[in-house]
CSV table of N, CA and C in Angstrom, one decimal:
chain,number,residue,atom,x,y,z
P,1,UNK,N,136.0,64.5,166.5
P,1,UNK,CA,134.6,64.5,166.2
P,1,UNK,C,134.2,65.8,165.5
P,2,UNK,N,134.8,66.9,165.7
P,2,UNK,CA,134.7,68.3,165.6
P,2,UNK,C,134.7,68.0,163.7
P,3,UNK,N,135.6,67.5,163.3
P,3,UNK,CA,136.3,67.5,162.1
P,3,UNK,C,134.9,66.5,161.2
P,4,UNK,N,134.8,65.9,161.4
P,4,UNK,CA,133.6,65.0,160.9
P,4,UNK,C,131.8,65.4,160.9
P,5,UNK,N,131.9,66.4,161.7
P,5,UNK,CA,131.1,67.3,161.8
P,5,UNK,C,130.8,68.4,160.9
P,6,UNK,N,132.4,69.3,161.0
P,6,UNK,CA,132.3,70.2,159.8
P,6,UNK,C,132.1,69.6,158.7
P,7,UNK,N,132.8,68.6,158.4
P,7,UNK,CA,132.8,67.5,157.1
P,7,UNK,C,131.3,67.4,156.6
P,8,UNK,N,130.6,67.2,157.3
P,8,UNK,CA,129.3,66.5,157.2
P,8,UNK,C,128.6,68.1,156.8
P,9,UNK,N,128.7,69.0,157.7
P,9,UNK,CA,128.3,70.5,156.8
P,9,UNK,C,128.5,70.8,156.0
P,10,UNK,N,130.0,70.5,155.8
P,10,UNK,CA,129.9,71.2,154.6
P,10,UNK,C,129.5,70.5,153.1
P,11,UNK,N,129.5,68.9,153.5
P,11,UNK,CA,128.9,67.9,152.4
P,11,UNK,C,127.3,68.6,152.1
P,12,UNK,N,126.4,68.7,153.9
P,12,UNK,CA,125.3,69.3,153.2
P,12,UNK,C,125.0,70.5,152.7
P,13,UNK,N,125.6,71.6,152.5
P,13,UNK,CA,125.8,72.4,152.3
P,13,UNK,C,126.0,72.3,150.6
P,14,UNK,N,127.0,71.5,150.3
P,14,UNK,CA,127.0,71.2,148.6
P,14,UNK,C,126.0,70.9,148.1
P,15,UNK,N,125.5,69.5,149.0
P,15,UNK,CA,124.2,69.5,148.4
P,15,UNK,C,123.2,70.5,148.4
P,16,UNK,N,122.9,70.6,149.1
P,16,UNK,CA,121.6,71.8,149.1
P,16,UNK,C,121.9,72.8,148.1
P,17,UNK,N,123.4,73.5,147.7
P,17,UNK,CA,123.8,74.0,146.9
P,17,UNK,C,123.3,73.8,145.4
P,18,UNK,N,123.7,72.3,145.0
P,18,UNK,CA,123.6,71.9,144.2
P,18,UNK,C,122.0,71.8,143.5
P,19,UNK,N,121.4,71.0,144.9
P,19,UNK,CA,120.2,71.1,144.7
P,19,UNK,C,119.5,72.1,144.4
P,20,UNK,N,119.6,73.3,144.6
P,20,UNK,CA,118.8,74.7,144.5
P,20,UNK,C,120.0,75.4,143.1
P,21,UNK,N,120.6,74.9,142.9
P,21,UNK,CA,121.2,75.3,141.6
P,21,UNK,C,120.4,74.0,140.0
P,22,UNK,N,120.5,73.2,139.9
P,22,UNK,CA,119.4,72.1,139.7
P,22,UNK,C,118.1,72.8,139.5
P,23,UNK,N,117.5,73.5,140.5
P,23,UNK,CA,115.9,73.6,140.6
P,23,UNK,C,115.8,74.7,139.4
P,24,UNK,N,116.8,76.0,139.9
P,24,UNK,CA,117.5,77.2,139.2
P,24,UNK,C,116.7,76.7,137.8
P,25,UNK,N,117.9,75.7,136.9
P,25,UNK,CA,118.3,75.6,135.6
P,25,UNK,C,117.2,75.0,135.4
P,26,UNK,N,115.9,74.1,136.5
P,26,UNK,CA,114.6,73.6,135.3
P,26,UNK,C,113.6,74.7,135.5
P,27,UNK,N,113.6,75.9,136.5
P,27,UNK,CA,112.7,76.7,136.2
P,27,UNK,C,113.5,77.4,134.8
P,28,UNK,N,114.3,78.1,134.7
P,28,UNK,CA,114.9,78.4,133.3
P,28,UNK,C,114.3,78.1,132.3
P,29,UNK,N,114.6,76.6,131.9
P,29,UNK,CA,114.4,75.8,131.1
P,29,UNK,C,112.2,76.0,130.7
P,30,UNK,N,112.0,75.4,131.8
P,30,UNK,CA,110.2,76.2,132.0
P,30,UNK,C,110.0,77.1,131.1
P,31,UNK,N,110.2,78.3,131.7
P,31,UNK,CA,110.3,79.5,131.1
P,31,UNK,C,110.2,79.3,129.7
P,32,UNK,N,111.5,79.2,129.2
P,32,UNK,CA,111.9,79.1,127.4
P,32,UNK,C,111.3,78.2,127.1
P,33,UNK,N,110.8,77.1,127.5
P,33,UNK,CA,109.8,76.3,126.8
P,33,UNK,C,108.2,76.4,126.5
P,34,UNK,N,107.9,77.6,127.8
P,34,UNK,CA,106.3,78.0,127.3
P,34,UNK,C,106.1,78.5,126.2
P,35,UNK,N,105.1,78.1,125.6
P,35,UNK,CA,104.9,78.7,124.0
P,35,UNK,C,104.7,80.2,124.0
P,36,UNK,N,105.0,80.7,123.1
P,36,UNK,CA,105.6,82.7,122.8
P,36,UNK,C,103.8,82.5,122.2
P,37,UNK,N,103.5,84.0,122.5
P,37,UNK,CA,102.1,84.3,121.9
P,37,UNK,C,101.9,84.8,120.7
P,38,UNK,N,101.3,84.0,119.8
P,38,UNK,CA,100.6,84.4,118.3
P,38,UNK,C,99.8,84.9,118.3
P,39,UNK,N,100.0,86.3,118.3
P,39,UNK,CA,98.8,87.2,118.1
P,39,UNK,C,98.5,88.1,116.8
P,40,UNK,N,97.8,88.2,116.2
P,40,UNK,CA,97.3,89.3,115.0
P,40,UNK,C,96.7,90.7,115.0
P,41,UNK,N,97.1,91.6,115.7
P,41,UNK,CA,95.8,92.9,115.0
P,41,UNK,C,95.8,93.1,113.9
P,42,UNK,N,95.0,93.7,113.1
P,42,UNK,CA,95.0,94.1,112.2
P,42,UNK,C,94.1,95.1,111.5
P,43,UNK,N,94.4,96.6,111.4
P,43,UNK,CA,93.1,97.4,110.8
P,43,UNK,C,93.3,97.8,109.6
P,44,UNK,N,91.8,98.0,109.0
P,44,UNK,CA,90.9,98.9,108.3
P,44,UNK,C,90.9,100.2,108.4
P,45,UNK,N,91.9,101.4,107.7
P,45,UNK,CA,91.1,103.2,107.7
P,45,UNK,C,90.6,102.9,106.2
P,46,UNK,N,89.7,104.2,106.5
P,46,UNK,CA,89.1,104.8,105.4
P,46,UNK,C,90.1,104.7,103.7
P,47,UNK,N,89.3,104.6,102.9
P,47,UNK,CA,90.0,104.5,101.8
P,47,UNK,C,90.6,103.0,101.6
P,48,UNK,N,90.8,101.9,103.0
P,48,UNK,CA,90.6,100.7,102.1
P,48,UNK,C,90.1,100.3,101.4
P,49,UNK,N,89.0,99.7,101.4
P,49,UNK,CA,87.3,99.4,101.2
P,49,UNK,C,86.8,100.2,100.4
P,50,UNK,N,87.1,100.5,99.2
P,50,UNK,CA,86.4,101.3,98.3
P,50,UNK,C,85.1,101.0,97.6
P,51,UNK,N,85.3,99.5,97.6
P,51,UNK,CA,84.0,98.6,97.3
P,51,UNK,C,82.5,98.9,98.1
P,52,UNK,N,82.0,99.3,97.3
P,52,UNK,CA,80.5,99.5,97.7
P,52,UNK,C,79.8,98.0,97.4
P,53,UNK,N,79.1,97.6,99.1
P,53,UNK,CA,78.2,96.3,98.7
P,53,UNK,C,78.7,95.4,99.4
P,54,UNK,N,78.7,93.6,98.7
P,54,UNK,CA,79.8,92.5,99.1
P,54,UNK,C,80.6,92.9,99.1
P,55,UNK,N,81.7,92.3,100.0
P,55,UNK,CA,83.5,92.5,99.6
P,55,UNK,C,83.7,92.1,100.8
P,56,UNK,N,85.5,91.6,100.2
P,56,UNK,CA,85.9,91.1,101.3
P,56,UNK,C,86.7,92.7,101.8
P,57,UNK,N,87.1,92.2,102.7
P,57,UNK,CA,88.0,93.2,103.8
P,57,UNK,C,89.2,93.7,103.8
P,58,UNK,N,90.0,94.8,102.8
P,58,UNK,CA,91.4,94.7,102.8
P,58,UNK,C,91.8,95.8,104.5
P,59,UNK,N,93.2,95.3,104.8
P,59,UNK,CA,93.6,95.9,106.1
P,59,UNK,C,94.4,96.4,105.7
P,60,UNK,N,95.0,97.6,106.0
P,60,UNK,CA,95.9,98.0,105.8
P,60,UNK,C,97.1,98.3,107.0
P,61,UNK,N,96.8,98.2,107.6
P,61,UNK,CA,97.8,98.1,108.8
P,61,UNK,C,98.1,97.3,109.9
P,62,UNK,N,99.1,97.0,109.9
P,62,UNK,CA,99.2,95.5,111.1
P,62,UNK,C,99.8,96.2,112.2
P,63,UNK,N,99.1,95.9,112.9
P,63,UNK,CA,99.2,97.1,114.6
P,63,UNK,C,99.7,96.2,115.7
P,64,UNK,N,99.8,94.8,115.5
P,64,UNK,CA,100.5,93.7,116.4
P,64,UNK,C,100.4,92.4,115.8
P,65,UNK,N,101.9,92.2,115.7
P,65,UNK,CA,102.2,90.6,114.8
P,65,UNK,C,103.2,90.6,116.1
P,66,UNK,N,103.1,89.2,116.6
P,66,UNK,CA,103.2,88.9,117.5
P,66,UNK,C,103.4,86.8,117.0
P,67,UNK,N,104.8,86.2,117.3
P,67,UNK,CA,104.6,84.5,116.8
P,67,UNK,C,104.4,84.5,115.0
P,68,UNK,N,104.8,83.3,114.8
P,68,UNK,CA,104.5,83.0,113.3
P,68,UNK,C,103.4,82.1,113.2
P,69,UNK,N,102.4,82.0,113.7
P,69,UNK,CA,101.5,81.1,113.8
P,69,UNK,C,100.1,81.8,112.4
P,70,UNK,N,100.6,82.6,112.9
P,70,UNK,CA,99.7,83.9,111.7
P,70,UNK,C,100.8,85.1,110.9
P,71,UNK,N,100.0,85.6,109.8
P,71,UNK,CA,100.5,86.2,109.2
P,71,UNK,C,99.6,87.2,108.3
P,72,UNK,N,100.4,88.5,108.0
P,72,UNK,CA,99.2,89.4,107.1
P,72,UNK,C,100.0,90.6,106.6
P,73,UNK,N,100.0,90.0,104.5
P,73,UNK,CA,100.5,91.7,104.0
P,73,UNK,C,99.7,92.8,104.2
P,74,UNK,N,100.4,93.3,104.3
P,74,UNK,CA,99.8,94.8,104.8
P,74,UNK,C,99.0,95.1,103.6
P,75,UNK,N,97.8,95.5,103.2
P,75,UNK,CA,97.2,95.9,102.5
P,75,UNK,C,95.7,94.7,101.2
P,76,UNK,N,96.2,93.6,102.2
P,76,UNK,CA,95.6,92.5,101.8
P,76,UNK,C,94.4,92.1,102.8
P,77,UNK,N,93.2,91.6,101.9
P,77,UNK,CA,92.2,90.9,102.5
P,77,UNK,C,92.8,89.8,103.4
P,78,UNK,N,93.6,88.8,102.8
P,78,UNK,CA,94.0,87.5,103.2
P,78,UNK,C,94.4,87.1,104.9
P,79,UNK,N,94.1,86.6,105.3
P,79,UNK,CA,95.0,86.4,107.0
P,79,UNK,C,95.9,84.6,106.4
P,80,UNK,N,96.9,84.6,106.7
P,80,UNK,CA,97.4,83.0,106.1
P,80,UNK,C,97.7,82.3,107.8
P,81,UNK,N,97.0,81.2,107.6
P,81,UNK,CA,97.1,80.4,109.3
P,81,UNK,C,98.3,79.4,108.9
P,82,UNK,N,99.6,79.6,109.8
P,82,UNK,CA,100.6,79.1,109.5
P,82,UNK,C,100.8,77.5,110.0
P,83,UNK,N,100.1,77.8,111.2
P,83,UNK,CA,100.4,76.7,112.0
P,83,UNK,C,98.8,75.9,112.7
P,84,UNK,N,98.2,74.3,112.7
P,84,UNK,CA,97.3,74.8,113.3
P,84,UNK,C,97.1,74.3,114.6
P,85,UNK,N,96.0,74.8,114.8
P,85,UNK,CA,95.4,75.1,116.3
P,85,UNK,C,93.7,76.0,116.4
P,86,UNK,N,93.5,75.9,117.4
P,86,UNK,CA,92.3,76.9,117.5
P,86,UNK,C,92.8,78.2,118.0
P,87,UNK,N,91.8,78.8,117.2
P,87,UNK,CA,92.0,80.2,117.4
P,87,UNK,C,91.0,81.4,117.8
P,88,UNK,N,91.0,82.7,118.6
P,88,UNK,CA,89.8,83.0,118.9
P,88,UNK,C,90.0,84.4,118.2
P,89,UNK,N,88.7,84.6,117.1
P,89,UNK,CA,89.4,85.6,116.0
P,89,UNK,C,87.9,86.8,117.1
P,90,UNK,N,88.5,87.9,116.7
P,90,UNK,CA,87.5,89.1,116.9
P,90,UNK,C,87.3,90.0,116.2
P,91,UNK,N,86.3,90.6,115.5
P,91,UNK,CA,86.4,91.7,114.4
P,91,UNK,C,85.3,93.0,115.0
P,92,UNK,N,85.8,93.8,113.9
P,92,UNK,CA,84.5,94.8,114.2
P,92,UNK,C,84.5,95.5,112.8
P,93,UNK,N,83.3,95.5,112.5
P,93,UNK,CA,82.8,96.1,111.1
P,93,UNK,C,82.3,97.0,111.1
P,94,UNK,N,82.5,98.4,110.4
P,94,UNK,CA,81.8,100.4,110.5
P,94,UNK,C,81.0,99.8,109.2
P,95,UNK,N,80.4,99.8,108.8
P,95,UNK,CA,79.3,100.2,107.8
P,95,UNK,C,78.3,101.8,107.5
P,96,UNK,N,78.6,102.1,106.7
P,96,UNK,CA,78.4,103.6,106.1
P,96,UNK,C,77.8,103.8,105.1
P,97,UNK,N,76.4,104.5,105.0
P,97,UNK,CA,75.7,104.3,104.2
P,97,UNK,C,75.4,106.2,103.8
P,98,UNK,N,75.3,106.7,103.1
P,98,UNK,CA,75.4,108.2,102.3
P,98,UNK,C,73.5,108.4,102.1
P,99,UNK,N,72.9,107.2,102.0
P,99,UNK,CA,71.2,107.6,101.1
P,99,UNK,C,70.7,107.0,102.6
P,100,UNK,N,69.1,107.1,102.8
P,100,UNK,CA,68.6,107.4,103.5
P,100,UNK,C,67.6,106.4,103.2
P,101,UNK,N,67.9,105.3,102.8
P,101,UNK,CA,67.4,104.6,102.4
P,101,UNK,C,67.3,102.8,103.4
P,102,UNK,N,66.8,101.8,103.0
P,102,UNK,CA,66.9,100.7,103.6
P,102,UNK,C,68.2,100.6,103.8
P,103,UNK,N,68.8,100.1,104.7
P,103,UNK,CA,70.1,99.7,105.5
P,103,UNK,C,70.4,98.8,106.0
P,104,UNK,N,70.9,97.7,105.6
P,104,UNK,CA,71.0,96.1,106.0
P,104,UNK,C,72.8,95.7,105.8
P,105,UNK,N,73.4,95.1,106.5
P,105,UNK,CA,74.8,94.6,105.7
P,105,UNK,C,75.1,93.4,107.0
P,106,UNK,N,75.8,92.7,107.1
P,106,UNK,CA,76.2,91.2,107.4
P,106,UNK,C,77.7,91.0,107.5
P,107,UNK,N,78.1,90.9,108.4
P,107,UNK,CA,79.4,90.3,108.6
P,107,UNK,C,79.4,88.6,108.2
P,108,UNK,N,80.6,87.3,107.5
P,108,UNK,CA,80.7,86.6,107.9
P,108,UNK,C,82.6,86.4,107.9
P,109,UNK,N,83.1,85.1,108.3
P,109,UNK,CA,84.4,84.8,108.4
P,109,UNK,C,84.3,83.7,107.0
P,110,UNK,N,85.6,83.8,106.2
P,110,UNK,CA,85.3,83.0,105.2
P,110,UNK,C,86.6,82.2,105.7
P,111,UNK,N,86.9,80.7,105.1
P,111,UNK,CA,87.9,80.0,105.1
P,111,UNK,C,88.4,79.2,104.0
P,112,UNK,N,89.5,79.9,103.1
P,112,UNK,CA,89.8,79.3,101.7
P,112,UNK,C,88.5,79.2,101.0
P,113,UNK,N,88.1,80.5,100.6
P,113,UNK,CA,86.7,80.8,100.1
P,113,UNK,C,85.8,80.2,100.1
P,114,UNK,N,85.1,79.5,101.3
P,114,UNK,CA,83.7,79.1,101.8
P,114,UNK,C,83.3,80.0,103.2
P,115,UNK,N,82.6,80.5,103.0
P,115,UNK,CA,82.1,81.4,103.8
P,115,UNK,C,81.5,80.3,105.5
P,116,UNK,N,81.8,80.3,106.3
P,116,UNK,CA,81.4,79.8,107.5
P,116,UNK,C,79.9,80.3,108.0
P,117,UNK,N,78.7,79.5,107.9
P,117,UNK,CA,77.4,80.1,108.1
P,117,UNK,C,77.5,80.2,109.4
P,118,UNK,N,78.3,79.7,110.5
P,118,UNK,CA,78.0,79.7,111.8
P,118,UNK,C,78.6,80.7,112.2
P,119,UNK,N,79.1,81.6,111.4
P,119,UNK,CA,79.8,82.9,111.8
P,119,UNK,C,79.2,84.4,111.6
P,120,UNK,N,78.1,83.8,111.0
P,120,UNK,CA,77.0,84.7,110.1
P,120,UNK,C,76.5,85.7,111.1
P,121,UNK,N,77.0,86.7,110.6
P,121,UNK,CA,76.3,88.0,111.7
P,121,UNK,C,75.6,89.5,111.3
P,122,UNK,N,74.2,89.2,111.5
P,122,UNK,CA,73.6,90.3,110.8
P,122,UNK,C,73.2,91.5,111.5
P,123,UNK,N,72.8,92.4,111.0
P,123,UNK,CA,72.5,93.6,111.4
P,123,UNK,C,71.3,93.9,111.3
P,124,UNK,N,70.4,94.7,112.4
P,124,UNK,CA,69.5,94.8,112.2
P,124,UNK,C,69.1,95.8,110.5
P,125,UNK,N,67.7,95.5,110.5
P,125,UNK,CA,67.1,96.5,109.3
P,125,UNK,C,66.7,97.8,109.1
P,126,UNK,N,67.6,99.2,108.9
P,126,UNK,CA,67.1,100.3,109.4
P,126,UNK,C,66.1,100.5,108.0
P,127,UNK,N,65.3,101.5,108.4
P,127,UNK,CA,64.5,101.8,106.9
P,127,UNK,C,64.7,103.5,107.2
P,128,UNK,N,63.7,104.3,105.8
P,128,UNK,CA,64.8,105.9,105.8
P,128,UNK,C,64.3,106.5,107.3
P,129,UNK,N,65.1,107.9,107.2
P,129,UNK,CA,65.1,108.7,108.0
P,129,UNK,C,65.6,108.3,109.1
P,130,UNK,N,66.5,107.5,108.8
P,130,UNK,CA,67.7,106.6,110.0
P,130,UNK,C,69.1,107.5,109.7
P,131,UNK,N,69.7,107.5,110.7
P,131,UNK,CA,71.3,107.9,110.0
P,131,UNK,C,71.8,106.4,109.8
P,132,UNK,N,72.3,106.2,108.4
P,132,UNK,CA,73.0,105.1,108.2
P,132,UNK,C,74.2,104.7,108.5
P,133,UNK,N,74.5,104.1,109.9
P,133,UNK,CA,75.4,103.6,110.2
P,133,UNK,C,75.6,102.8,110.9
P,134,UNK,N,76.6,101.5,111.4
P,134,UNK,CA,76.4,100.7,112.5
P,134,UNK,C,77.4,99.9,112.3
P,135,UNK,N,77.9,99.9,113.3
P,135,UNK,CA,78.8,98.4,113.6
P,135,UNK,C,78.6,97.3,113.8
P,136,UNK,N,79.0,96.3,113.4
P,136,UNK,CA,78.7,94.6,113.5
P,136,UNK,C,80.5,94.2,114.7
P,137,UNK,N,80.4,93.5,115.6
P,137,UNK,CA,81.1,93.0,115.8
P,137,UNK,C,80.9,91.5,116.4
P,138,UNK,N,82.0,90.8,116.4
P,138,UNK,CA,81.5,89.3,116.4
P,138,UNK,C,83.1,88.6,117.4
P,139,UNK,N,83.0,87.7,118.0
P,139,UNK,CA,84.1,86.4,118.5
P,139,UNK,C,83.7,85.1,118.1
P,140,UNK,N,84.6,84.4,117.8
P,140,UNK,CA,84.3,83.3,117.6
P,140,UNK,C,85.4,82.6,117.7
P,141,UNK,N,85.3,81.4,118.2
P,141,UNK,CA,86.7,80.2,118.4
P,141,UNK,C,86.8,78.8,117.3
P,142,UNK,N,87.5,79.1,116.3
P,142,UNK,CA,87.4,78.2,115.2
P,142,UNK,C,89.0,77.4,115.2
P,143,UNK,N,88.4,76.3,114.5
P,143,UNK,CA,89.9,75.2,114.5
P,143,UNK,C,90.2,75.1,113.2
P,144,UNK,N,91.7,75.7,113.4
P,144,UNK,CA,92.0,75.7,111.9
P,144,UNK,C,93.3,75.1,111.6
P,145,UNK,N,93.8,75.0,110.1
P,145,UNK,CA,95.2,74.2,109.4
P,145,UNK,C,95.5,75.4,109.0
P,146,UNK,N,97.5,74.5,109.5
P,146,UNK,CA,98.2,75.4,108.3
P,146,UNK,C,97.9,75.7,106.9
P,147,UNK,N,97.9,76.5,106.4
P,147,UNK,CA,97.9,77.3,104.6
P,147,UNK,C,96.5,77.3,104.7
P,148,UNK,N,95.5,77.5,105.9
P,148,UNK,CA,94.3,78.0,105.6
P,148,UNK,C,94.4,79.8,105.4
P,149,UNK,N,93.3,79.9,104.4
P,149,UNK,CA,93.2,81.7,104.7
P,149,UNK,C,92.2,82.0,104.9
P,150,UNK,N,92.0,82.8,105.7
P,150,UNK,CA,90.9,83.4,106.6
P,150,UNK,C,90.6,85.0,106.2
P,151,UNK,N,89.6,85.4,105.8
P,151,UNK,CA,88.9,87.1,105.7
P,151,UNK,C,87.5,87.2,106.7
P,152,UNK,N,87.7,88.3,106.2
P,152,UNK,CA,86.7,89.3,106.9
P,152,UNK,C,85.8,89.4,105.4
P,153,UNK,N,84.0,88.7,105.7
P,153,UNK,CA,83.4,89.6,104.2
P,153,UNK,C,82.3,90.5,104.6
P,154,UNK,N,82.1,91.5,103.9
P,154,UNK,CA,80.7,91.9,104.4
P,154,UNK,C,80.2,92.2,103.1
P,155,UNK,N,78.6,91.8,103.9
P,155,UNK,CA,77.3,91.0,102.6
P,155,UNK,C,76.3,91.7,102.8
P,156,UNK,N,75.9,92.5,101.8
P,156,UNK,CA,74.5,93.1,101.6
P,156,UNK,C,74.3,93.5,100.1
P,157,UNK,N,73.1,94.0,100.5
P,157,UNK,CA,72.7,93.9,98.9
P,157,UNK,C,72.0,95.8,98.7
P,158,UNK,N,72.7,96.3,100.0
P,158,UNK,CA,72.5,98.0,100.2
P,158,UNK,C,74.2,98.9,99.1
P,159,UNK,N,74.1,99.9,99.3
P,159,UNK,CA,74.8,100.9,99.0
P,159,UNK,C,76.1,101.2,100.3
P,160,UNK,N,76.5,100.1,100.6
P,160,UNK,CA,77.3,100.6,102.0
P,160,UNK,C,78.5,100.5,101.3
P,161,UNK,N,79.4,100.8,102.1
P,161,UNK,CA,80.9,101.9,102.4
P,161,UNK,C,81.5,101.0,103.5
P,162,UNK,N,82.8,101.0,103.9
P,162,UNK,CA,83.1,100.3,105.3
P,162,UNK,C,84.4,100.7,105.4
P,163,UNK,N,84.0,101.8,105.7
P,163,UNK,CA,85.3,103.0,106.2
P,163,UNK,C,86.5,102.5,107.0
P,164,UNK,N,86.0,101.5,108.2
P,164,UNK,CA,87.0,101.0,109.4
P,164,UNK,C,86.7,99.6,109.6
P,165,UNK,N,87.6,98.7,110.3
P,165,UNK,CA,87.1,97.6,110.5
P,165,UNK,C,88.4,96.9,111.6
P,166,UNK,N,88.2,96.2,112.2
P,166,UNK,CA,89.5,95.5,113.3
P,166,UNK,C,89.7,93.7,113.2
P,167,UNK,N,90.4,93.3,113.0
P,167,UNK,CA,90.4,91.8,113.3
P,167,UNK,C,91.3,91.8,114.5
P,168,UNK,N,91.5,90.7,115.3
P,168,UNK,CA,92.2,90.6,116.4
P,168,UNK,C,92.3,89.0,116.4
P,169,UNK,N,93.3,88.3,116.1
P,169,UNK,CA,93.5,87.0,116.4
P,169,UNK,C,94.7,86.6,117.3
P,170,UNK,N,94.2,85.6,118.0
P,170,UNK,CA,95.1,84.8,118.6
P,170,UNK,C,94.7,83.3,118.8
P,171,UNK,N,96.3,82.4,118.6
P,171,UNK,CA,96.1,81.2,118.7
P,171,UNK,C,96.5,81.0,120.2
P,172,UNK,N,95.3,80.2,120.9
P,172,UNK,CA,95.2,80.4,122.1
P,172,UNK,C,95.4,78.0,122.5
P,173,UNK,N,95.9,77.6,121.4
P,173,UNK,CA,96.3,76.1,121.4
P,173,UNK,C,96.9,75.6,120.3
């Protein structure tokens, strides 16, 4: 009886083995299947933006590419959406004004050159003896396609400058 006994252990024993080896290989598997993060930073120094006024937004440095879901040459307005999904973009806009004068400028998001009114973000109206300066920043969660392009524009009809500026995207579906 002794013998049929060990037998029987050591049967369960395989199994349980097997079993927790089994479990092993689908958390593994888990793992490598959760989707990798598509992320974008992307800034603005001084001397991109030479454009006084409207303009769109050139970046010049990509500070975290992260997935191919997004993409951005370095020194281009353009963001290219590779894959789609929704996405939650973030920016921040410096505006810089030299005269002492009325001071107004507007961030929006454009997509394949139609500017998105729901993304429309304005700034208040300084008038003179203001220091001219001010940041706009904005979030917003928009659903987009592959071979869409996406910018940054800023819109006024002042004398401004836009020394710095940040995008931050990620496809978060």
């Amino acid at each position: 009886m002794n013998c049929k006994k060990e037998t029987t252990n050591t049967k369960c024993c395989l199994i349980m083995g097997l079993i927790l080896f089994i479990i092993f290989i689908i958390a593994i598997c888990m793992v490598g299947m959760q989707s990798k993060s598509n992320i974008l930073s992307i800034i603005a120094i001084n001397g991109d933006n030479s454009e006084i006024g409207t303009t769109s937004i050139r970046f010049s440095k990509n500070e975290i590419e992260e997935g191919n879901a997004l993409s951005h040459v370095q020194g281009s307005d353009e963001i290219l959406i590779n894959e789609n999904g929704i996405y939650q973009i973030s920016y921040q806009l410096y505006g810089l004004s030299e005269s002492l004068n009325t001071f107004n400028f507007n961030a929006v998001l454009v997509v394949n050159n139609t500017a998105l009114e729901n993304t429309f973000n304005e700034s208040p109206i300084l008038r003179q003896n203001t220091e001219n300066r001010m940041t706009l920043s904005g979030t917003v969660f928009l659903r987009l396609n592959a071979g869409d392009i996406l910018k940054l524009q800023a819109v006024t009809i002042e004398d401004i400058n836009y020394p710095r500026a940040r995008m931050d995207i990620e496809k978060i579906s």
